[in-house]
XYZ file of N, CA and C in Angstrom:
261
model
N 0.841 -1.174 0.000
C 0.000 0.000 0.000
C 0.884 1.235 0.000
N 0.639 2.165 -0.879
C 1.443 3.381 -0.978
C 0.841 4.552 -0.212
N -0.343 4.378 0.350
C -0.998 5.470 1.074
C -0.165 5.863 2.279
N 0.101 7.139 2.429
C 0.903 7.619 3.547
C 0.059 7.970 4.753
N 0.672 7.878 5.935
C 0.030 8.337 7.151
C -1.088 7.485 7.684
N -1.115 6.199 7.336
C -2.200 5.342 7.815
C -1.732 4.320 8.858
N -0.456 4.384 9.235
C 0.031 3.533 10.314
C 0.626 2.202 9.903
N 1.000 2.043 8.647
C 1.565 0.752 8.206
C 2.851 0.420 8.958
N 3.766 1.373 9.031
C 5.051 1.134 9.678
C 4.862 0.930 11.177
N 4.053 1.771 11.792
C 3.796 1.650 13.229
C 3.170 0.302 13.547
N 2.235 -0.131 12.746
C 1.596 -1.430 12.948
C 2.607 -2.564 12.814
N 3.451 -2.493 11.797
C 4.465 -3.540 11.595
C 5.424 -3.610 12.777
N 5.887 -2.464 13.250
C 6.811 -2.441 14.393
C 6.136 -2.984 15.645
N 4.923 -2.535 15.920
C 4.219 -2.983 17.125
C 3.894 -4.474 17.082
N 3.462 -4.961 15.933
C 3.155 -6.385 15.792
C 4.418 -7.221 15.938
N 5.502 -6.800 15.309
C 6.767 -7.525 15.404
C 7.283 -7.550 16.836
N 7.172 -6.428 17.532
C 7.617 -6.362 18.928
C 6.771 -7.271 19.809
N 5.471 -7.282 19.591
C 4.580 -8.150 20.369
C 4.897 -9.624 20.123
N 5.130 -9.992 18.874
C 5.470 -11.382 18.562
C 6.808 -11.780 19.199
N 7.779 -10.882 19.148
C 9.074 -11.157 19.770
C 8.924 -11.303 21.280
N 8.028 -10.518 21.878
C 7.814 -10.565 23.326
C 7.254 -11.904 23.793
N 6.555 -12.613 22.903
C 6.026 -13.930 23.288
C 6.924 -15.068 22.809
N 8.138 -14.705 22.387
C 9.134 -15.727 22.071
C 9.329 -16.069 20.610
N 8.612 -15.402 19.723
C 8.789 -15.662 18.291
C 10.036 -14.941 17.782
N 10.692 -15.521 16.791
C 11.786 -14.829 16.103
C 11.171 -14.084 14.929
N 11.448 -12.781 14.846
C 10.780 -11.929 13.869
C 11.826 -11.153 13.066
N 11.564 -11.021 11.769
C 12.413 -10.231 10.888
C 11.543 -9.225 10.147
N 11.883 -7.950 10.284
C 11.243 -6.902 9.493
C 12.193 -6.573 8.349
N 11.655 -6.501 7.144
C 12.440 -6.080 5.986
C 11.914 -4.702 5.592
N 12.726 -3.692 5.817
C 12.341 -2.311 5.530
C 12.591 -2.026 4.051
N 11.525 -1.799 3.312
C 11.620 -1.537 1.875
C 11.232 -0.108 1.515
N 11.165 0.755 2.503
C 10.842 2.156 2.284
C 12.140 2.954 2.268
N 12.438 3.677 1.186
C 13.684 4.446 1.134
C 13.867 5.420 2.295
N 12.765 5.879 2.896
C 12.874 6.783 4.037
C 13.397 6.066 5.276
N 13.223 4.761 5.340
C 13.769 3.975 6.440
C 13.115 4.207 7.787
N 11.832 4.494 7.798
C 11.165 4.783 9.066
C 11.072 3.579 9.993
N 10.919 2.383 9.462
C 10.901 1.202 10.324
C 12.273 1.004 10.957
N 13.317 1.214 10.182
C 14.681 1.090 10.708
C 14.914 2.108 11.822
N 14.544 3.350 11.567
C 14.701 4.400 12.573
C 13.838 4.106 13.796
N 12.627 3.646 13.570
C 11.713 3.329 14.665
C 12.209 2.225 15.567
N 13.057 1.371 15.027
C 13.627 0.284 15.835
C 15.040 0.614 16.320
N 15.418 1.887 16.198
C 16.665 2.345 16.789
C 17.913 2.130 15.974
N 17.777 1.861 14.682
C 18.953 1.672 13.832
C 19.342 3.027 13.253
N 20.447 3.566 13.722
C 20.918 4.870 13.263
C 21.335 4.779 11.798
N 21.089 5.832 11.057
C 21.441 5.852 9.627
C 22.924 5.560 9.403
N 23.770 6.033 10.291
C 25.220 5.799 10.147
C 25.596 4.330 10.323
N 24.744 3.559 10.988
C 25.026 2.135 11.232
C 24.486 1.227 10.135
N 23.842 1.786 9.145
C 23.244 0.984 8.067
C 24.271 0.761 6.953
N 25.234 -0.086 7.258
C 26.278 -0.379 6.274
C 25.790 -1.362 5.218
N 24.773 -2.127 5.546
C 24.100 -3.004 4.585
C 22.616 -2.685 4.662
N 21.895 -2.999 3.592
C 20.473 -2.657 3.587
C 19.688 -3.595 2.678
N 18.385 -3.361 2.638
C 17.523 -4.150 1.761
C 17.904 -3.939 0.292
N 18.506 -2.813 -0.016
C 19.013 -2.576 -1.374
C 20.015 -3.668 -1.764
N 20.919 -4.003 -0.844
C 21.925 -5.032 -1.119
C 21.287 -6.396 -1.359
N 20.188 -6.664 -0.671
C 19.478 -7.933 -0.871
C 18.790 -7.940 -2.233
N 18.093 -6.858 -2.548
C 17.347 -6.804 -3.810
C 18.249 -6.815 -5.041
N 19.466 -6.304 -4.903
C 20.394 -6.299 -6.037
C 21.263 -7.554 -6.070
N 21.047 -8.472 -5.135
C 21.764 -9.744 -5.137
C 23.171 -9.695 -4.561
N 23.530 -8.592 -3.919
C 24.863 -8.470 -3.340
C 24.985 -9.213 -2.017
N 23.873 -9.372 -1.303
C 23.848 -10.074 -0.018
C 22.602 -10.928 0.062
N 22.676 -11.984 0.875
C 21.454 -12.721 1.134
C 20.765 -12.096 2.346
N 19.524 -12.454 2.547
C 18.695 -11.854 3.584
C 19.324 -11.985 4.964
N 19.831 -13.161 5.259
C 20.424 -13.402 6.579
C 21.628 -12.505 6.833
N 22.437 -12.283 5.822
C 23.633 -11.457 5.983
C 23.292 -9.984 6.186
N 22.139 -9.555 5.705
C 21.749 -8.155 5.813
C 20.972 -7.853 7.093
N 20.529 -8.885 7.800
C 19.727 -8.685 9.005
C 20.579 -8.175 10.163
N 20.021 -7.231 10.898
C 20.682 -6.651 12.066
C 19.799 -6.869 13.287
N 20.391 -7.166 14.438
C 19.573 -7.273 15.655
C 19.093 -5.887 16.092
N 17.994 -5.851 16.795
C 17.490 -4.618 17.374
C 17.605 -4.720 18.893
N 17.173 -3.694 19.583
C 17.190 -3.707 21.049
C 16.152 -4.673 21.614
N 15.221 -5.121 20.773
C 14.184 -6.051 21.196
C 14.697 -7.477 20.968
N 14.867 -8.265 22.023
C 15.331 -9.645 21.835
C 14.396 -10.423 20.907
N 14.982 -11.109 19.940
C 14.208 -11.910 18.996
C 13.716 -11.149 17.784
N 13.983 -9.840 17.730
C 13.519 -9.018 16.607
C 14.720 -8.463 15.852
N 14.799 -8.788 14.569
C 15.858 -8.285 13.699
C 15.227 -7.482 12.570
N 16.063 -6.699 11.909
C 15.587 -5.897 10.787
C 16.630 -5.878 9.685
N 16.161 -5.918 8.453
C 17.007 -5.605 7.309
C 16.697 -4.137 7.037
N 17.627 -3.250 7.384
C 17.336 -1.829 7.304
C 17.256 -1.309 5.874
N 16.778 -0.100 5.770
C 16.638 0.555 4.476
C 17.556 1.773 4.404
N 17.921 2.124 3.183
C 18.671 3.347 2.929
C 18.067 4.040 1.718
N 18.513 5.240 1.475
C 18.033 5.986 0.305
C 18.436 5.334 -1.009
N 19.370 4.374 -0.970
C 19.749 3.648 -2.188
C 18.538 3.016 -2.878
N 17.509 2.705 -2.103
C 16.319 2.074 -2.680
C 15.629 2.956 -3.711
N 15.882 4.234 -3.680
C 15.283 5.116 -4.679
C 15.691 4.746 -6.096
N 16.839 4.061 -6.243
C 17.337 3.704 -7.560
C 16.835 2.372 -8.092
N 15.992 1.688 -7.328
C 15.490 0.377 -7.759
C 14.089 0.534 -8.331
N 13.853 -0.074 -9.446
C 12.515 -0.095 -10.062
C 11.893 -1.447 -9.817
């Protein structure tokens, strides 16, 4: 869904955190060039040395691009502005 301001990112973060809290292993893949899910989970832009861009272009596999978050059991493949160049 491309509609802005309807809570997609907030819902994804909250659902992922809730699932991790009950013991599930969760992976969020941030595919938004703005990287709001990454920022929302505390991943600083300077720490995003790998991103979903690297996965989509075949440079890395999903597991190699995943980063742990402060929430135990919750990882994220962060996003960068590089995604603007992918069609």
